[in-house]
Amino acid sequence: MANSAAWNTSTTVLFALPYKQEGQLINSVLMPTWTVIILFGLLANLVNIIIFMKSGIKDSVTTLLCSLAVSDLSFLTLIVPFVTSSIIIRFAPNWVWPFDRNIMFFLFYWPALTLYDFSCYISVATGVTRCACVAMPLQFKSVFTKARTVKLVIALFIVAVLLRVPVLTLFDIALRQNPLSNNTEPYLVYSNLETRVKINDLLNRQTLPYINFIIMIACVIILTIKLHEATRIRRSHAAHSHTENPTWHPKDLKQPDAQRMSAKDIQVVQSVVLVCSIFVISQLPFSLFSTVRLIEPEFNDKGYYHYMFTACTAFSYTCYFLNASVNIFVYYRYNSKYRAALLSVLKRKAACDQLSNMK
């Protein structure tokens, strides 16, 4: 759940709670970085979409990567009101809101996290797809077609929305009379908050993330085994060739296709391991402290461990924002087509700028 006094309408004496200094310090350090990370992520995902569109979405992997960029861009866009209101509440607590601040704080919060879930499911699908590319190269193109991948992406989006229904339907906007201004103002209303949040925690922050972890780890194990077998066969062939021809050199290996495939496989493994690591790191904090919240009722934004809770949420959100923003580095490092297309666009823009300066 979100960290904020916006939700907290109780009269709890927060200054008497433990971990106050630590919690406030973590929030003060992390929250200013959110703006920078999100702005970079918006730009990076926009660049990703442009590059994938220019390169052509011709296969299943590119379809998944482009869908991931669209989902991450949408998530970062929808989370902006929440981040903006969080920073205002943290650093300008006495600021007078012209409307119910909960509207800005929570109205787009759960839709944004639904899109984040969608990105996670796409990441898992990408890992499985890359694993299948190495594990079953001959059948890969016939099984993982572009049309099937598009259907899979649509199905994953529907699943992400359905799983978040308890919290997506949590809020409504009503009207009330402001006694100070005597004006009718909109405000956010909700029902069955605790029950719905517990259902959401159990389903979307514990059960499904751990299933995703298992799938990702299984992909890495399969890829590692396949590459180990391929490496052992190549070494055996190289040793046999060297025995028959003492002047043989590794560069003389007359199997360039196999050698190129080996380099490609190694990059696939590295890419999947990196994606899995980013995925696990970004998901694990929320999953862990959601589990703690189910065990310890006071671990929430209104309980005894308020400051510890807010510090954990701030760290978790930072991981979320980073996860949605750093894929551009993975693509540039491990996707040769993406790298070539990006460099081509940058060179073309540099040439246009130079030509414009000459006029």
Tab-separated table of C-alpha atoms in Angstrom:
chain	number	residue	atom	x	y	z
A	1	MET	CA	0.000	0.000	0.000
A	2	ALA	CA	1.119	3.520	-0.546
A	3	ASN	CA	3.135	5.415	2.021
A	4	SER	CA	1.436	8.586	2.934
A	5	ALA	CA	-0.312	10.727	5.451
A	6	ALA	CA	-2.891	11.370	2.733
A	7	TRP	CA	-4.495	8.061	3.541
A	8	ASN	CA	-4.046	8.433	7.266
A	9	THR	CA	-6.957	10.382	8.746
A	10	SER	CA	-6.470	9.029	12.264
A	11	THR	CA	-5.056	11.008	15.187
A	12	THR	CA	-2.167	8.603	15.824
A	13	VAL	CA	0.739	10.307	17.614
A	14	LEU	CA	3.389	9.513	15.014
A	15	PHE	CA	6.276	11.194	16.823
A	16	ALA	CA	6.141	8.495	19.538
A	17	LEU	CA	6.566	5.626	17.079
A	18	PRO	CA	9.901	3.803	16.549
A	19	TYR	CA	12.319	4.238	13.635
A	20	LYS	CA	11.167	7.805	13.036
A	21	GLN	CA	14.587	9.249	12.167
A	22	GLU	CA	15.562	6.291	9.991
A	23	GLY	CA	12.249	6.304	8.136
A	24	GLN	CA	12.292	10.041	7.505
A	25	LEU	CA	15.909	9.911	6.351
A	26	ILE	CA	15.240	7.123	3.839
A	27	ASN	CA	12.192	8.939	2.486
A	28	SER	CA	14.075	12.232	2.237
A	29	VAL	CA	16.912	10.588	0.294
A	30	LEU	CA	14.899	8.352	-2.041
A	31	MET	CA	11.865	10.444	-2.914
A	32	PRO	CA	13.771	13.239	-4.729
A	33	THR	CA	15.326	10.599	-7.006
A	34	TRP	CA	11.897	9.460	-8.224
A	35	THR	CA	11.468	12.473	-10.492
A	36	VAL	CA	14.829	11.890	-12.190
A	37	ILE	CA	14.250	8.150	-12.603
A	38	ILE	CA	10.743	8.587	-14.006
A	39	LEU	CA	11.743	11.320	-16.451
A	40	PHE	CA	14.603	9.162	-17.697
A	41	GLY	CA	12.307	6.136	-17.901
A	42	LEU	CA	9.709	8.021	-19.938
A	43	LEU	CA	12.366	9.133	-22.409
A	44	ALA	CA	14.089	5.723	-22.511
A	45	ASN	CA	10.876	3.789	-23.169
A	46	LEU	CA	9.822	6.276	-25.822
A	47	VAL	CA	13.187	5.708	-27.513
A	48	ASN	CA	12.700	1.936	-27.202
A	49	ILE	CA	9.317	2.108	-28.915
A	50	ILE	CA	10.671	4.282	-31.743
A	51	ILE	CA	13.649	1.969	-32.320
A	52	PHE	CA	11.540	-1.194	-32.328
A	53	MET	CA	9.033	0.382	-34.716
A	54	LYS	CA	11.781	1.550	-37.065
A	55	SER	CA	13.523	-1.831	-36.966
A	56	GLY	CA	10.275	-3.629	-37.704
A	57	ILE	CA	8.319	-5.872	-35.363
A	58	LYS	CA	8.769	-9.112	-37.278
A	59	ASP	CA	9.202	-11.802	-34.633
A	60	SER	CA	7.910	-12.854	-31.239
A	61	VAL	CA	10.822	-11.500	-29.194
A	62	THR	CA	10.613	-8.011	-30.728
A	63	THR	CA	6.839	-8.051	-30.215
A	64	LEU	CA	7.331	-8.785	-26.526
A	65	LEU	CA	10.062	-6.167	-26.099
A	66	CYS	CA	8.000	-3.463	-27.797
A	67	SER	CA	4.959	-4.407	-25.691
A	68	LEU	CA	7.129	-4.171	-22.578
A	69	ALA	CA	8.276	-0.683	-23.556
A	70	VAL	CA	4.668	0.437	-24.106
A	71	SER	CA	3.608	-1.026	-20.767
A	72	ASP	CA	6.519	0.549	-18.877
A	73	LEU	CA	5.841	3.917	-20.520
A	74	SER	CA	2.168	3.712	-19.514
A	75	PHE	CA	3.054	2.706	-15.953
A	76	LEU	CA	5.475	5.594	-15.490
A	77	THR	CA	2.941	8.037	-16.950
A	78	LEU	CA	0.098	6.940	-14.667
A	79	ILE	CA	2.286	6.910	-11.554
A	80	VAL	CA	3.248	10.600	-11.963
A	81	PRO	CA	0.253	11.959	-9.945
A	82	PHE	CA	1.043	9.601	-7.080
A	83	VAL	CA	4.720	10.557	-7.059
A	84	THR	CA	3.935	14.269	-7.301
A	85	SER	CA	1.480	14.179	-4.382
A	86	SER	CA	3.882	12.013	-2.323
A	87	ILE	CA	6.675	14.567	-2.718
A	88	ILE	CA	4.340	17.452	-1.840
A	89	ILE	CA	3.096	15.661	1.283
A	90	ARG	CA	6.641	14.797	2.350
A	91	PHE	CA	8.358	18.141	1.763
A	92	ALA	CA	5.414	20.596	1.992
A	93	PRO	CA	3.021	19.041	4.519
A	94	ASN	CA	1.282	22.375	5.201
A	95	TRP	CA	0.493	23.104	1.573
A	96	VAL	CA	-3.206	23.861	1.099
A	97	TRP	CA	-4.751	21.518	-1.464
A	98	PRO	CA	-7.434	23.034	-3.727
A	99	PHE	CA	-9.159	19.628	-3.818
A	100	ASP	CA	-9.145	16.310	-1.982
A	101	ARG	CA	-5.521	15.233	-2.221
A	102	ASN	CA	-6.507	11.556	-2.113
A	103	ILE	CA	-7.896	11.941	-5.648
A	104	MET	CA	-4.454	12.791	-6.981
A	105	PHE	CA	-2.753	10.376	-4.644
A	106	PHE	CA	-4.768	7.223	-5.310
A	107	LEU	CA	-7.019	7.567	-8.358
A	108	PHE	CA	-4.347	6.388	-10.823
A	109	TYR	CA	-2.294	4.391	-8.314
A	110	TRP	CA	-3.831	0.952	-8.827
A	111	PRO	CA	-4.198	1.306	-12.625
A	112	ALA	CA	-0.482	2.171	-12.713
A	113	LEU	CA	0.442	-0.916	-10.664
A	114	THR	CA	-1.764	-3.038	-12.919
A	115	LEU	CA	0.364	-1.972	-15.856
A	116	TYR	CA	3.467	-2.724	-13.813
A	117	ASP	CA	2.139	-6.254	-13.276
A	118	PHE	CA	1.564	-6.452	-17.022
A	119	SER	CA	5.217	-5.524	-17.587
A	120	CYS	CA	6.289	-8.263	-15.169
A	121	TYR	CA	4.253	-10.876	-17.020
A	122	ILE	CA	5.775	-9.745	-20.321
A	123	SER	CA	9.260	-10.026	-18.794
A	124	VAL	CA	8.528	-13.605	-17.742
A	125	ALA	CA	7.163	-14.390	-21.205
A	126	THR	CA	10.303	-12.915	-22.747
A	127	GLY	CA	12.494	-15.111	-20.545
A	128	VAL	CA	10.509	-18.211	-21.499
A	129	THR	CA	10.677	-17.260	-25.182
A	130	ARG	CA	14.432	-16.785	-25.135
A	131	CYS	CA	14.829	-20.014	-23.225
A	132	ALA	CA	12.771	-21.846	-25.860
A	133	CYS	CA	14.877	-20.275	-28.617
A	134	VAL	CA	17.938	-22.085	-27.272
A	135	ALA	CA	16.247	-25.211	-25.946
A	136	MET	CA	14.253	-25.950	-29.135
A	137	PRO	CA	15.803	-23.919	-31.988
A	138	LEU	CA	14.318	-26.010	-34.804
A	139	GLN	CA	10.719	-25.732	-33.599
A	140	PHE	CA	10.977	-22.213	-32.199
A	141	LYS	CA	9.775	-20.180	-35.184
A	142	SER	CA	6.850	-22.482	-35.887
A	143	VAL	CA	5.679	-22.475	-32.254
A	144	PHE	CA	6.392	-18.874	-31.204
A	145	THR	CA	4.872	-17.000	-34.136
A	146	LYS	CA	4.192	-13.272	-34.139
A	147	ALA	CA	0.414	-13.822	-34.279
A	148	ARG	CA	0.494	-16.125	-31.243
A	149	THR	CA	2.691	-13.680	-29.363
A	150	VAL	CA	0.231	-10.829	-29.980
A	151	LYS	CA	-2.570	-13.024	-28.619
A	152	LEU	CA	-0.391	-13.878	-25.616
A	153	VAL	CA	0.251	-10.189	-24.882
A	154	ILE	CA	-3.484	-9.441	-25.018
A	155	ALA	CA	-4.210	-12.400	-22.727
A	156	LEU	CA	-1.560	-11.260	-20.233
A	157	PHE	CA	-3.091	-7.783	-20.135
A	158	ILE	CA	-6.542	-9.218	-19.448
A	159	VAL	CA	-5.107	-11.416	-16.680
A	160	ALA	CA	-3.311	-8.439	-15.102
A	161	VAL	CA	-6.555	-6.419	-15.029
A	162	LEU	CA	-8.675	-9.274	-13.665
A	163	LEU	CA	-6.217	-10.000	-10.870
A	164	ARG	CA	-6.333	-6.356	-9.768
A	165	VAL	CA	-10.127	-6.044	-9.847
A	166	PRO	CA	-10.442	-5.975	-6.006
A	167	VAL	CA	-8.390	-2.774	-5.822
A	168	LEU	CA	-9.246	-1.321	-9.241
A	169	THR	CA	-12.867	-1.097	-8.104
A	170	LEU	CA	-11.928	0.222	-4.673
A	171	PHE	CA	-12.402	3.944	-5.278
A	172	ASP	CA	-15.213	6.208	-6.293
A	173	ILE	CA	-15.609	9.979	-6.465
A	174	ALA	CA	-18.416	11.680	-4.558
A	175	LEU	CA	-19.361	15.278	-3.788
A	176	ARG	CA	-19.422	17.003	-0.421
A	177	GLN	CA	-20.000	20.480	0.957
A	178	ASN	CA	-16.916	22.362	2.145
A	179	PRO	CA	-17.945	24.294	5.299
A	180	LEU	CA	-15.100	26.794	4.883
A	181	SER	CA	-15.785	27.808	1.303
A	182	ASN	CA	-19.428	26.693	1.165
A	183	ASN	CA	-18.625	25.069	-2.175
A	184	THR	CA	-19.351	21.567	-3.401
A	185	GLU	CA	-16.088	19.655	-3.894
A	186	PRO	CA	-15.241	16.163	-5.175
A	187	TYR	CA	-13.565	13.709	-2.833
A	188	LEU	CA	-12.438	10.086	-2.924
A	189	VAL	CA	-14.504	7.394	-1.206
A	190	TYR	CA	-13.765	3.706	-0.711
A	191	SER	CA	-15.244	0.609	0.917
A	192	ASN	CA	-13.876	-2.643	2.384
A	193	LEU	CA	-10.348	-1.233	2.205
A	194	GLU	CA	-8.551	-3.657	4.518
A	195	THR	CA	-10.161	-6.790	3.050
A	196	ARG	CA	-9.434	-5.814	-0.536
A	197	VAL	CA	-5.862	-4.807	0.219
A	198	LYS	CA	-5.224	-8.135	1.979
A	199	ILE	CA	-6.603	-10.034	-1.019
A	200	ASN	CA	-4.394	-7.967	-3.298
A	201	ASP	CA	-1.320	-8.555	-1.121
A	202	LEU	CA	-1.881	-12.291	-0.991
A	203	LEU	CA	-2.479	-12.625	-4.711
A	204	ASN	CA	-0.434	-9.957	-6.499
A	205	ARG	CA	2.432	-9.327	-4.081
A	206	GLN	CA	3.125	-12.816	-2.817
A	207	THR	CA	1.693	-15.788	-4.714
A	208	LEU	CA	2.175	-14.604	-8.296
A	209	PRO	CA	5.590	-12.932	-7.820
A	210	TYR	CA	7.024	-16.109	-6.304
A	211	ILE	CA	5.604	-18.142	-9.202
A	212	ASN	CA	7.270	-15.703	-11.585
A	213	PHE	CA	10.566	-16.104	-9.688
A	214	ILE	CA	10.396	-19.896	-10.092
A	215	ILE	CA	9.707	-19.602	-13.834
A	216	MET	CA	12.594	-17.174	-14.339
A	217	ILE	CA	15.039	-19.337	-12.391
A	218	ALA	CA	13.919	-22.429	-14.328
A	219	CYS	CA	14.645	-20.608	-17.599
A	220	VAL	CA	18.162	-19.763	-16.452
A	221	ILE	CA	18.811	-23.376	-15.380
A	222	ILE	CA	17.622	-24.753	-18.727
A	223	LEU	CA	19.721	-22.258	-20.675
A	224	THR	CA	22.795	-23.000	-18.581
A	225	ILE	CA	22.437	-26.760	-19.099
A	226	LYS	CA	21.993	-26.360	-22.847
A	227	LEU	CA	25.008	-24.113	-23.166
A	228	HIS	CA	27.108	-26.434	-21.007
A	229	GLU	CA	26.271	-29.316	-23.332
A	230	ALA	CA	27.093	-27.234	-26.411
A	231	THR	CA	30.402	-26.091	-24.910
A	232	ARG	CA	31.374	-29.666	-24.006
A	233	ILE	CA	30.658	-30.869	-27.557
A	234	ARG	CA	32.664	-28.014	-29.107
A	235	ARG	CA	35.619	-28.667	-26.815
A	236	SER	CA	35.510	-32.344	-27.662
A	237	HIS	CA	35.472	-31.539	-31.374
A	238	ALA	CA	38.295	-29.012	-30.960
A	239	ALA	CA	40.450	-31.510	-29.031
A	240	HIS	CA	39.839	-34.182	-31.683
A	241	SER	CA	40.766	-31.765	-34.484
A	242	HIS	CA	43.938	-30.702	-32.676
A	243	THR	CA	45.011	-34.339	-32.177
A	244	GLU	CA	44.654	-35.101	-35.881
A	245	ASN	CA	46.287	-31.831	-36.936
A	246	PRO	CA	48.881	-30.456	-34.461
A	247	THR	CA	49.076	-27.163	-36.382
A	248	TRP	CA	45.363	-26.621	-35.896
A	249	HIS	CA	44.310	-23.304	-34.386
A	250	PRO	CA	40.885	-22.423	-32.906
A	251	LYS	CA	40.434	-19.873	-35.695
A	252	ASP	CA	40.655	-22.736	-38.191
A	253	LEU	CA	37.497	-24.361	-36.829
A	254	LYS	CA	35.369	-24.997	-39.900
A	255	GLN	CA	32.035	-24.552	-38.201
A	256	PRO	CA	31.437	-20.804	-38.243
A	257	ASP	CA	27.666	-21.134	-37.906
A	258	ALA	CA	27.968	-23.211	-34.764
A	259	GLN	CA	30.524	-20.786	-33.393
A	260	ARG	CA	28.279	-17.802	-34.077
A	261	MET	CA	25.369	-19.616	-32.474
A	262	SER	CA	27.487	-20.217	-29.411
A	263	ALA	CA	28.255	-16.515	-29.022
A	264	LYS	CA	24.600	-15.705	-29.510
A	265	ASP	CA	23.567	-18.290	-26.921
A	266	ILE	CA	25.991	-16.859	-24.394
A	267	GLN	CA	24.484	-13.410	-24.909
A	268	VAL	CA	21.003	-14.888	-24.479
A	269	VAL	CA	22.004	-16.440	-21.158
A	270	GLN	CA	23.587	-13.206	-19.958
A	271	SER	CA	20.552	-11.235	-21.046
A	272	VAL	CA	18.086	-13.571	-19.327
A	273	VAL	CA	20.152	-13.658	-16.137
A	274	LEU	CA	20.271	-9.865	-16.090
A	275	VAL	CA	16.541	-9.525	-16.778
A	276	CYS	CA	15.790	-12.103	-14.076
A	277	SER	CA	18.019	-10.299	-11.588
A	278	ILE	CA	16.371	-6.936	-12.271
A	279	PHE	CA	12.955	-8.571	-12.042
A	280	VAL	CA	13.665	-10.338	-8.745
A	281	ILE	CA	15.314	-7.296	-7.145
A	282	SER	CA	12.450	-4.999	-8.106
A	283	GLN	CA	9.691	-7.378	-7.012
A	284	LEU	CA	11.174	-8.907	-3.878
A	285	PRO	CA	10.932	-5.899	-1.490
A	286	PHE	CA	7.185	-5.458	-2.013
A	287	SER	CA	6.589	-9.207	-1.775
A	288	LEU	CA	8.549	-9.495	1.464
A	289	PHE	CA	7.018	-6.584	3.329
A	290	SER	CA	3.530	-7.503	2.089
A	291	THR	CA	4.092	-10.853	3.781
A	292	VAL	CA	5.206	-9.063	6.951
A	293	ARG	CA	2.092	-6.898	6.820
A	294	LEU	CA	-0.139	-9.977	6.807
A	295	ILE	CA	1.709	-11.366	9.835
A	296	GLU	CA	2.092	-8.093	11.766
A	297	PRO	CA	-1.114	-5.951	11.725
A	298	GLU	CA	0.780	-2.903	13.051
A	299	PHE	CA	3.077	-2.873	10.002
A	300	ASN	CA	1.152	-0.322	7.916
A	301	ASP	CA	0.875	3.426	7.409
A	302	LYS	CA	-1.339	3.865	10.484
A	303	GLY	CA	0.197	1.308	12.834
A	304	TYR	CA	2.995	1.146	15.364
A	305	TYR	CA	5.627	0.502	12.668
A	306	HIS	CA	4.499	3.437	10.525
A	307	TYR	CA	7.956	4.839	9.827
A	308	MET	CA	9.481	1.474	9.016
A	309	PHE	CA	6.579	0.808	6.667
A	310	THR	CA	6.984	4.126	4.846
A	311	ALA	CA	10.727	3.531	4.452
A	312	CYS	CA	10.091	0.064	2.977
A	313	THR	CA	7.520	1.410	0.543
A	314	ALA	CA	9.851	4.214	-0.563
A	315	PHE	CA	12.603	1.691	-1.291
A	316	SER	CA	10.169	-0.601	-3.108
A	317	TYR	CA	8.822	2.188	-5.307
A	318	THR	CA	12.374	3.171	-6.206
A	319	CYS	CA	12.996	-0.411	-7.359
A	320	TYR	CA	9.761	-0.352	-9.366
A	321	PHE	CA	10.696	2.869	-11.154
A	322	LEU	CA	14.213	1.632	-11.896
A	323	ASN	CA	12.886	-1.656	-13.242
A	324	ALA	CA	10.664	0.228	-15.698
A	325	SER	CA	13.481	2.539	-16.801
A	326	VAL	CA	16.720	0.574	-17.241
A	327	ASN	CA	15.772	-1.851	-20.008
A	328	ILE	CA	17.319	0.440	-22.589
A	329	PHE	CA	20.769	-0.511	-21.253
A	330	VAL	CA	19.978	-4.231	-21.493
A	331	TYR	CA	18.769	-3.856	-25.088
A	332	TYR	CA	21.801	-1.798	-26.085
A	333	ARG	CA	24.211	-4.316	-24.572
A	334	TYR	CA	22.649	-7.576	-25.728
A	335	ASN	CA	20.491	-6.785	-28.789
A	336	SER	CA	22.713	-6.122	-31.810
A	337	LYS	CA	19.786	-5.072	-34.029
A	338	TYR	CA	18.583	-2.596	-31.417
A	339	ARG	CA	22.085	-1.208	-30.960
A	340	ALA	CA	22.589	-0.765	-34.703
A	341	ALA	CA	19.198	0.924	-35.116
A	342	LEU	CA	19.800	3.265	-32.173
A	343	LEU	CA	23.254	4.273	-33.397
A	344	SER	CA	21.837	4.823	-36.870
A	345	VAL	CA	19.136	7.140	-35.521
A	346	LEU	CA	21.649	9.050	-33.399
A	347	LYS	CA	24.054	9.463	-36.336
A	348	ARG	CA	21.221	10.624	-38.581
A	349	LYS	CA	20.103	13.166	-35.977
A	350	ALA	CA	23.673	14.382	-35.507
A	351	ALA	CA	24.035	14.813	-39.274
A	352	CYS	CA	20.744	16.742	-39.444
A	353	ASP	CA	21.824	19.005	-36.592
A	354	GLN	CA	25.160	19.672	-38.277
A	355	LEU	CA	23.446	20.452	-41.559
A	356	SER	CA	21.031	22.769	-39.786
A	357	ASN	CA	23.918	24.640	-38.122
A	358	MET	CA	25.624	25.106	-41.474
A	359	LYS	CA	22.628	26.886	-42.970
